[in-house]
Short mmCIF file of C-alpha atoms in Angstrom, two decimals:
data_model
loop_
_atom_site.label_atom_id
_atom_site.label_comp_id
_atom_site.label_asym_id
_atom_site.label_seq_id
_atom_site.Cartn_x
_atom_site.Cartn_y
_atom_site.Cartn_z
CA MET A 1 57.35 0.43 -15.11
CA THR A 2 60.29 0.66 -17.48
CA SER A 3 61.76 -1.70 -20.03
CA ARG A 4 65.54 -1.89 -20.05
CA TYR A 5 67.23 -3.36 -23.10
CA ILE A 6 70.85 -4.43 -23.15
CA PRO A 7 72.46 -4.92 -26.59
CA ARG A 8 74.03 -8.29 -27.22
CA MET A 9 77.44 -8.40 -25.56
CA TYR A 10 80.23 -10.92 -25.20
CA VAL A 11 82.14 -10.99 -21.92
CA PRO A 12 85.36 -13.01 -22.41
CA SER A 13 86.08 -13.74 -18.75
CA VAL A 14 82.55 -15.06 -18.27
CA GLY A 15 82.47 -16.84 -21.61
CA VAL A 16 78.96 -16.02 -22.74
CA SER A 17 77.18 -13.84 -25.24
CA PHE A 18 73.94 -12.48 -23.93
CA ARG A 19 71.07 -10.08 -24.38
CA VAL A 20 68.57 -9.44 -21.63
CA ILE A 21 65.30 -7.53 -21.59
CA ILE A 22 64.05 -6.93 -18.08
CA MET A 23 60.85 -5.23 -17.00
CA ILE A 24 61.54 -3.54 -13.69
CA GLU A 25 60.21 -0.83 -11.47
CA GLN A 26 62.90 0.68 -9.28
CA PRO A 27 62.91 3.98 -7.42
CA HIS A 28 66.70 4.04 -7.49
CA LYS A 29 69.64 1.96 -8.58
CA PRO A 30 70.91 -0.42 -5.90
CA THR A 31 74.56 -0.07 -4.97
CA VAL A 32 76.56 -3.27 -5.54
CA LEU A 33 80.04 -3.87 -4.17
CA ILE A 34 81.96 -6.37 -6.33
CA ILE A 35 84.58 -8.15 -4.22
CA GLU A 36 86.87 -9.93 -6.69
CA ASP A 37 90.67 -9.97 -6.81
CA GLU A 38 91.06 -10.79 -10.54
CA ALA A 39 90.66 -7.82 -12.87
CA GLY A 40 88.97 -9.80 -15.67
CA PRO A 41 86.02 -11.18 -13.69
CA ARG A 42 85.76 -7.91 -11.72
CA ASN A 43 85.48 -5.87 -14.91
CA ALA A 44 83.06 -8.37 -16.44
CA LEU A 45 80.73 -8.15 -13.45
CA SER A 46 80.93 -4.36 -13.62
CA VAL A 47 79.92 -4.40 -17.30
CA ILE A 48 77.04 -6.78 -16.64
CA LEU A 49 75.58 -4.95 -13.64
CA ARG A 50 76.32 -1.29 -14.44
CA PRO A 51 73.09 -0.76 -16.48
CA PHE A 52 71.07 -1.59 -13.36
CA CYS A 53 73.33 -0.75 -10.43
CA THR A 54 75.76 1.72 -9.00
CA ILE A 55 79.05 -0.17 -8.95
CA LEU A 56 81.78 -0.24 -6.32
CA THR A 57 84.73 -2.64 -6.47
CA ALA A 58 87.27 -4.09 -4.08
CA ALA A 59 90.13 -6.48 -4.83
CA GLN A 60 90.75 -7.54 -1.23
CA GLY A 61 88.68 -8.40 1.80
CA HIS A 62 90.12 -5.61 3.92
CA ALA A 63 89.30 -3.00 1.28
CA ALA A 64 85.80 -4.43 0.93
CA LEU A 65 85.06 -4.05 4.64
CA GLU A 66 86.36 -0.48 4.55
CA ALA A 67 84.02 0.27 1.65
CA LEU A 68 81.09 -1.29 3.49
CA THR A 69 81.60 0.87 6.55
CA ALA A 70 82.24 4.06 4.55
CA GLN A 71 79.10 4.23 2.40
CA PRO A 72 75.66 2.69 1.86
CA VAL A 73 75.73 -0.65 0.03
CA ASP A 74 72.74 -2.80 -0.89
CA LEU A 75 74.39 -5.96 -2.24
CA VAL A 76 77.80 -7.55 -2.56
CA THR A 77 79.09 -10.17 -4.95
CA LEU A 78 81.85 -12.11 -3.25
CA ASP A 79 84.65 -14.32 -4.54
CA LEU A 80 85.71 -16.98 -2.04
CA ARG A 81 89.42 -16.75 -2.84
CA LEU A 82 90.91 -13.37 -2.00
CA PRO A 83 94.60 -12.53 -1.58
CA ASP A 84 94.44 -11.28 2.01
CA ARG A 85 91.82 -13.54 3.61
CA PRO A 86 89.20 -16.20 2.79
CA GLY A 87 85.95 -14.96 1.32
CA LEU A 88 83.91 -16.76 3.98
CA ASP A 89 85.72 -14.77 6.67
CA VAL A 90 84.79 -11.59 4.81
CA LEU A 91 81.17 -12.77 4.69
CA ARG A 92 81.26 -13.47 8.42
CA ASP A 93 82.54 -9.96 9.13
CA LEU A 94 79.98 -8.51 6.72
CA ARG A 95 77.22 -10.06 8.82
CA LEU A 96 78.64 -8.37 11.91
CA VAL A 97 79.19 -4.87 10.51
CA ARG A 98 76.41 -4.66 7.88
CA PRO A 99 73.91 -7.47 8.51
CA GLU A 100 71.29 -5.88 6.24
CA VAL A 101 73.45 -6.15 3.10
CA GLU A 102 72.53 -8.98 0.69
CA ALA A 103 75.39 -11.23 -0.43
CA ILE A 104 75.83 -13.34 -3.57
CA VAL A 105 78.80 -15.72 -3.63
CA ILE A 106 80.38 -16.18 -7.08
CA THR A 107 83.28 -18.63 -7.18
CA GLY A 108 85.27 -20.78 -9.54
CA TYR A 109 86.22 -23.13 -6.72
CA GLY A 110 82.87 -24.27 -5.42
CA SER A 111 82.39 -27.10 -2.97
CA LEU A 112 79.52 -28.53 -0.95
CA SER A 113 81.23 -27.49 2.27
CA SER A 114 81.76 -23.87 1.20
CA ALA A 115 78.19 -23.65 -0.13
CA VAL A 116 76.77 -24.84 3.19
CA SER A 117 78.99 -22.41 5.09
CA ALA A 118 77.99 -19.53 2.81
CA PHE A 119 74.29 -20.20 3.29
CA GLN A 120 74.77 -20.53 7.05
CA LEU A 121 76.39 -17.10 6.99
CA GLY A 122 73.37 -15.66 5.21
CA ALA A 123 74.40 -15.67 1.56
CA ALA A 124 71.36 -15.23 -0.65
CA SER A 125 72.80 -17.21 -3.56
CA TYR A 126 75.84 -19.28 -4.51
CA LEU A 127 76.91 -19.25 -8.16
CA LEU A 128 79.69 -21.15 -9.90
CA LYS A 129 81.85 -19.64 -12.63
CA PRO A 130 81.14 -19.51 -15.49
CA PHE A 131 77.71 -18.36 -14.39
CA ASN A 132 74.56 -17.68 -16.36
CA VAL A 133 74.42 -13.92 -16.88
CA ALA A 134 70.64 -13.68 -17.11
CA GLU A 135 70.37 -15.68 -13.88
CA LEU A 136 72.78 -13.34 -12.11
CA VAL A 137 70.91 -10.24 -13.30
CA ALA A 138 67.61 -11.73 -12.15
CA ILE A 139 69.06 -12.59 -8.73
CA VAL A 140 70.46 -9.09 -8.30
CA HIS A 141 67.05 -7.56 -9.06
CA GLN A 142 65.33 -9.98 -6.69
CA MET A 143 67.80 -9.22 -3.92
CA ALA A 144 67.50 -5.47 -4.48
CA ASP A 145 63.70 -5.70 -4.24
CA LYS A 146 63.97 -7.78 -1.08
CA LYS A 147 66.52 -5.42 0.48
CA ARG A 148 64.12 -2.49 0.02
CA ARG A 149 61.28 -4.44 1.64
CA LEU A 150 63.39 -5.61 4.55
CA ASP A 151 64.68 -2.10 5.20
CA VAL A 152 61.07 -0.93 5.55
CA PHE A 153 60.28 -3.74 7.99
CA ARG A 154 63.47 -3.22 9.99
CA ARG A 155 62.38 0.35 10.63
CA TYR A 156 58.86 -0.81 11.46
CA LEU A 157 60.04 -3.44 13.96
CA SER A 158 62.37 -0.99 15.69
CA GLN A 159 59.55 1.54 16.11
CA SER A 160 56.26 -0.36 16.24
CA GLY A 161 56.97 -4.10 16.37
CA ALA A 162 55.34 -4.53 19.78
CA GLN A 163 51.95 -3.61 18.25
CA LEU A 164 51.91 -6.93 16.41
CA ALA A 165 51.51 -8.77 19.71
CA ASP A 166 49.46 -6.17 21.61
CA GLU A 167 46.11 -7.96 21.75
CA PRO A 168 43.73 -4.96 21.58
CA GLN A 169 45.31 -3.62 18.39
CA ALA A 170 47.23 -6.57 16.96
CA GLN A 171 44.73 -7.58 14.28
CA ALA A 172 44.45 -4.04 12.90
CA ALA A 173 48.24 -3.65 12.99
CA TRP A 174 48.70 -6.87 11.01
CA LEU A 175 46.14 -5.81 8.40
CA ARG A 176 47.90 -2.47 7.92
CA LEU A 177 51.25 -4.19 7.65
CA LEU A 178 49.89 -6.74 5.18
CA GLU A 179 48.65 -3.95 2.92
CA ARG A 180 52.01 -2.23 3.18
CA HIS A 181 53.74 -5.49 2.25
CA ARG A 182 51.60 -5.82 -0.87
CA THR A 183 52.62 -2.36 -2.05
CA LEU A 184 56.29 -3.29 -1.68
CA LEU A 185 56.12 -6.45 -3.79
CA PRO A 186 57.25 -6.35 -7.44
CA SER A 187 54.22 -5.65 -9.64
CA GLY A 188 54.19 -9.18 -11.02
CA GLU A 189 53.79 -10.65 -7.53
CA GLN A 190 51.15 -8.34 -6.10
CA ASP A 191 48.24 -10.31 -7.50
CA ILE A 192 49.55 -13.80 -6.74
CA VAL A 193 46.91 -15.83 -4.91
CA PRO A 194 48.30 -17.79 -1.95
CA ALA A 195 48.21 -21.58 -2.07
CA PRO A 196 45.00 -23.16 -0.74
CA ASN A 197 44.82 -23.38 3.06
CA TYR A 198 47.92 -21.26 3.48
CA SER A 199 47.77 -17.98 5.30
CA GLU A 200 47.72 -14.88 3.12
CA TYR A 201 50.38 -13.57 5.48
CA ALA A 202 52.99 -16.08 4.22
CA GLY A 203 55.31 -13.65 2.46
CA LEU A 204 54.96 -11.07 5.21
CA PHE A 205 55.92 -13.61 7.88
CA SER A 206 59.06 -14.52 5.93
CA ASP A 207 60.08 -10.90 5.46
CA LEU A 208 59.49 -10.03 9.11
CA LEU A 209 61.56 -12.96 10.35
CA GLU A 210 64.41 -12.06 8.03
CA ALA A 211 64.16 -8.35 8.83
CA ARG A 212 64.42 -9.22 12.52
CA SER A 213 67.50 -11.41 12.10
CA ARG A 214 69.03 -13.49 9.33
CA ALA A 215 70.00 -16.08 11.93
CA LEU A 216 66.40 -16.28 13.14
CA PHE A 217 65.06 -16.56 9.59
CA ALA A 218 67.57 -19.24 8.60
CA HIS A 219 66.79 -21.22 11.76
CA SER A 220 63.06 -20.99 11.03
CA CYS A 221 63.58 -22.17 7.44
CA ARG A 222 65.70 -25.12 8.54
CA VAL A 223 63.28 -26.24 11.24
CA GLY A 224 60.43 -25.93 8.75
CA TYR A 225 62.35 -28.04 6.26
CA TYR A 226 63.06 -30.73 8.86
CA ALA A 227 59.36 -30.76 9.72
CA HIS A 228 58.55 -31.34 6.06
CA VAL A 229 61.06 -34.20 5.83
CA VAL A 230 59.96 -35.82 9.09
CA GLY A 231 56.27 -35.33 8.36
CA GLN A 232 56.60 -37.46 5.23
CA GLN A 233 57.95 -40.33 7.34
CA MET A 234 55.38 -40.16 10.13
CA THR A 235 51.78 -41.35 10.14
CA LEU A 236 50.19 -37.96 9.67
CA SER A 237 47.32 -36.77 7.52
CA PRO A 238 48.08 -34.24 4.75
CA ALA A 239 46.50 -31.52 6.88
CA GLU A 240 48.65 -32.47 9.88
CA ARG A 241 51.82 -32.47 7.77
CA ARG A 242 51.00 -29.00 6.51
CA THR A 243 50.22 -27.73 10.01
CA LEU A 244 53.47 -29.24 11.29
CA ALA A 245 55.56 -27.58 8.58
CA LEU A 246 53.87 -24.19 8.99
CA GLY A 247 54.05 -24.28 12.78
CA ALA A 248 57.70 -25.30 12.63
CA PHE A 249 58.54 -22.41 10.30
CA LEU A 250 56.71 -19.93 12.55
CA HIS A 251 57.64 -21.40 15.94
CA ASP A 252 59.76 -18.35 16.84
CA LEU A 253 57.48 -15.75 15.23
CA GLY A 254 57.13 -13.93 18.54
CA VAL A 255 60.78 -12.89 18.41
CA VAL A 256 59.92 -10.23 15.83
CA ALA A 257 58.02 -8.29 18.52
CA LEU A 258 60.96 -8.24 20.94
CA SER A 259 63.20 -5.21 21.20
CA THR A 260 65.61 -5.02 18.29
CA ARG A 261 68.33 -4.22 20.82
CA LEU A 262 68.20 -7.93 21.67
CA SER A 263 69.37 -9.06 18.24
CA PRO A 264 70.52 -12.69 18.30
CA SER A 265 74.05 -13.67 17.39
CA PRO A 266 74.24 -16.45 14.80
CA TRP A 267 77.08 -17.94 16.83
CA ALA A 268 75.16 -18.14 20.11
CA PHE A 269 71.57 -18.50 19.01
CA GLU A 270 70.71 -21.14 21.58
CA GLU A 271 71.85 -18.99 24.52
CA TRP A 272 70.09 -15.91 23.17
CA GLU A 273 66.86 -17.79 22.53
CA GLN A 274 66.93 -19.29 26.02
CA ALA A 275 67.10 -15.80 27.52
CA GLN A 276 64.02 -14.74 25.53
CA THR A 277 61.96 -17.92 25.88
CA ASN A 278 59.62 -16.62 28.56
CA ALA A 279 58.38 -13.89 26.24
CA HIS A 280 58.51 -14.95 22.63
CA HIS A 281 56.31 -18.06 22.72
CA GLU A 282 53.34 -16.14 24.15
CA LEU A 283 53.93 -13.19 21.83
CA GLY A 284 54.02 -15.57 18.87
CA ALA A 285 50.83 -17.29 19.95
CA GLY A 286 49.11 -13.92 20.13
CA MET A 287 50.30 -13.14 16.62
CA ALA A 288 48.98 -16.47 15.38
CA VAL A 289 45.55 -15.65 16.81
CA ALA A 290 45.59 -12.16 15.29
CA THR A 291 46.43 -13.56 11.85
CA HIS A 292 43.96 -16.48 12.03
CA LEU A 293 46.55 -19.25 11.69
CA GLY A 294 44.33 -21.70 13.54
CA THR A 295 44.42 -23.48 16.88
CA ASP A 296 46.94 -26.17 15.94
CA VAL A 297 49.59 -23.76 14.64
CA THR A 298 49.00 -21.51 17.64
CA GLN A 299 49.58 -24.46 19.99
CA ILE A 300 52.87 -25.31 18.28
CA ILE A 301 54.09 -21.74 18.71
CA ARG A 302 52.95 -21.52 22.34
CA CYS A 303 54.08 -24.97 23.51
CA HIS A 304 57.23 -25.90 21.60
CA HIS A 305 59.41 -25.15 24.66
CA GLU A 306 57.48 -27.41 27.03
CA HIS A 307 59.51 -30.26 28.54
CA PHE A 308 57.99 -33.72 28.41
CA ASP A 309 58.77 -34.42 32.09
CA GLY A 310 57.21 -31.12 33.13
CA ILE A 311 60.42 -29.80 34.67
CA GLU A 312 61.15 -26.26 33.44
CA SER A 313 57.92 -26.24 31.39
CA LEU A 314 56.79 -22.68 30.81
CA GLN A 315 53.08 -23.52 30.63
CA GLY A 316 53.19 -26.14 33.37
CA LEU A 317 52.38 -28.85 30.83
CA ARG A 318 53.84 -32.33 30.73
CA GLY A 319 53.47 -35.62 28.88
CA ASP A 320 50.43 -35.95 26.67
CA GLY A 321 49.21 -32.60 27.94
CA ILE A 322 51.61 -31.02 25.46
CA PRO A 323 50.05 -30.93 21.96
CA PHE A 324 51.54 -33.68 19.81
CA LEU A 325 52.80 -31.49 16.96
CA ALA A 326 54.41 -29.13 19.48
CA ARG A 327 56.31 -32.14 20.85
CA VAL A 328 57.61 -32.84 17.34
CA VAL A 329 58.71 -29.24 16.78
CA ALA A 330 60.41 -29.23 20.20
CA VAL A 331 62.73 -31.97 18.94
CA LEU A 332 63.41 -30.31 15.59
CA ASP A 333 64.05 -26.92 17.17
CA VAL A 334 66.76 -28.26 19.49
CA PHE A 335 68.17 -30.56 16.80
CA ASP A 336 68.86 -27.60 14.55
CA GLN A 337 70.43 -25.58 17.36
CA LEU A 338 72.69 -28.52 18.22
CA LEU A 339 73.69 -29.01 14.61
CA VAL A 340 74.60 -25.43 13.70
CA THR A 341 76.80 -25.08 16.78
CA GLN A 342 78.84 -28.21 16.03
CA PRO A 343 82.47 -27.06 15.61
CA GLU A 344 83.22 -29.92 13.24
CA GLY A 345 80.49 -28.89 10.80
CA ILE A 346 77.14 -30.31 9.75
CA GLU A 347 78.19 -33.62 8.23
CA ALA A 348 80.57 -34.62 11.02
CA GLY A 349 78.30 -33.25 13.74
CA PHE A 350 75.09 -34.86 12.50
CA PRO A 351 75.42 -38.17 14.44
CA HIS A 352 76.28 -36.26 17.62
CA ALA A 353 73.17 -34.08 17.33
CA VAL A 354 70.97 -37.16 16.80
CA GLU A 355 72.53 -38.85 19.83
CA GLN A 356 71.98 -35.76 21.98
CA ILE A 357 68.28 -35.76 21.14
CA ARG A 358 67.96 -39.44 21.97
CA ALA A 359 69.75 -38.90 25.28
CA GLN A 360 67.03 -36.40 26.29
CA ALA A 361 64.13 -38.74 25.45
CA GLY A 362 61.87 -39.14 28.46
CA ARG A 363 63.10 -35.89 29.99
CA ARG A 364 62.97 -32.94 27.65
CA PHE A 365 61.41 -34.87 24.77
CA ASP A 366 58.61 -37.39 24.38
CA PRO A 367 60.40 -40.73 23.74
CA GLU A 368 57.60 -41.80 21.39
CA VAL A 369 58.31 -38.68 19.34
CA ALA A 370 62.08 -38.44 19.68
CA GLU A 371 62.64 -41.96 18.36
CA PRO A 372 60.66 -41.74 15.08
CA VAL A 373 61.87 -38.18 14.46
CA THR A 374 65.54 -39.04 14.91
CA ARG A 375 65.03 -42.23 12.92
CA ALA A 376 63.58 -40.21 10.04
CA LEU A 377 66.42 -37.70 10.23
CA ALA A 378 69.03 -40.45 10.42
CA ALA A 379 67.49 -42.19 7.40
CA CYS A 380 67.97 -39.03 5.36
CA GLY A 381 71.42 -38.52 6.83
CA PRO A 382 73.52 -35.35 6.79
CA SER A 383 72.30 -34.59 3.26
CA SER A 384 69.00 -33.42 4.75
CA SER A 385 70.86 -30.87 6.86
CA VAL A 386 72.97 -29.78 3.91
CA GLN A 387 69.75 -29.20 1.96
CA ALA A 388 68.15 -27.45 4.92
CA ALA A 389 71.07 -24.99 5.08
CA SER A 390 70.18 -23.64 1.63
CA VAL A 391 66.43 -23.27 2.22
CA ARG A 392 65.23 -19.66 2.26
CA THR A 393 61.47 -20.04 2.53
CA ALA A 394 58.78 -22.02 4.29
CA THR A 395 58.72 -25.64 3.09
CA LEU A 396 55.09 -26.72 2.94
CA PRO A 397 53.59 -29.95 1.57
CA SER A 398 51.59 -29.46 -1.61
#
């Protein structure tokens, strides 16, 4: 553990005087690519981050993508207004060529629409100029720590991910991976005790989902958030609301055991998931058993693709034979897929997604579930989906 002290400095283009003392433990400096067309902010960011990071800079989107493909980069800071192309287009291409790189958007022209788009494209944070320097430094360290963890788990999943669902050895594999996860956490987090009634595997699940695919992780976070919102509006006990939110967040857990050659595209997630449905729900249920998540969460994971009318049901279940909470997650899962593929965006596409769910009531969805769920979503309006787009963790009732 080392203590790094930065003398008090004033950065004119940021407009703040600051001094930061940070206790960190890093095996190496992360490499940060600063994508900013204006020299003042670009130089200011370089001054701020150079004590902790190896700095690269690019003034245009094209140059940034060349830098990303030419050398290892851990993080980027990205301005949304660049001279040759929009910053969001650069972020979209970044996700295609270097999906493992963390991205922090820093802009002087922020908007709700651009923030939602940035989060949908996998941005880790969205900061407005003038930003808080200490906050930026903290975010960079957090993202660097996370990048190192995810790189470890990406390698693990590509080599040994199937062990997590292989029943004879799954429990031992999970215990080994859990111990490895603990060693990768920052020292201040290693001794954190999980919340009551919440699996000790919580952080590991999140990291595995994100290591597998940012699109998968973001989808899981959004569905979990919708479950939290809807659960508050339904007649459920506190334990049921918690089970619903956890099961919703982990409904696609089995995907992490699938071959990494089958990586989902964020632009065609529904089609990709459909092709993998026959495998991932059973794999996920096996993982839930191995990690002692309980029968109710396991049922959500196993049964969330069952159709209410029994047609195309994978388990041969229909009607009330499908566990109730799995019927709720079935609605939320498809609702999110409908919403993120709306060409007109979340706010404009929200009513259409709600209508599509209602149109499938009695066929794919339980009408006695689809109606209260869509009513709860409609009551919150598009703002719930805007909020969901920024969620980067499991949302569980307290």
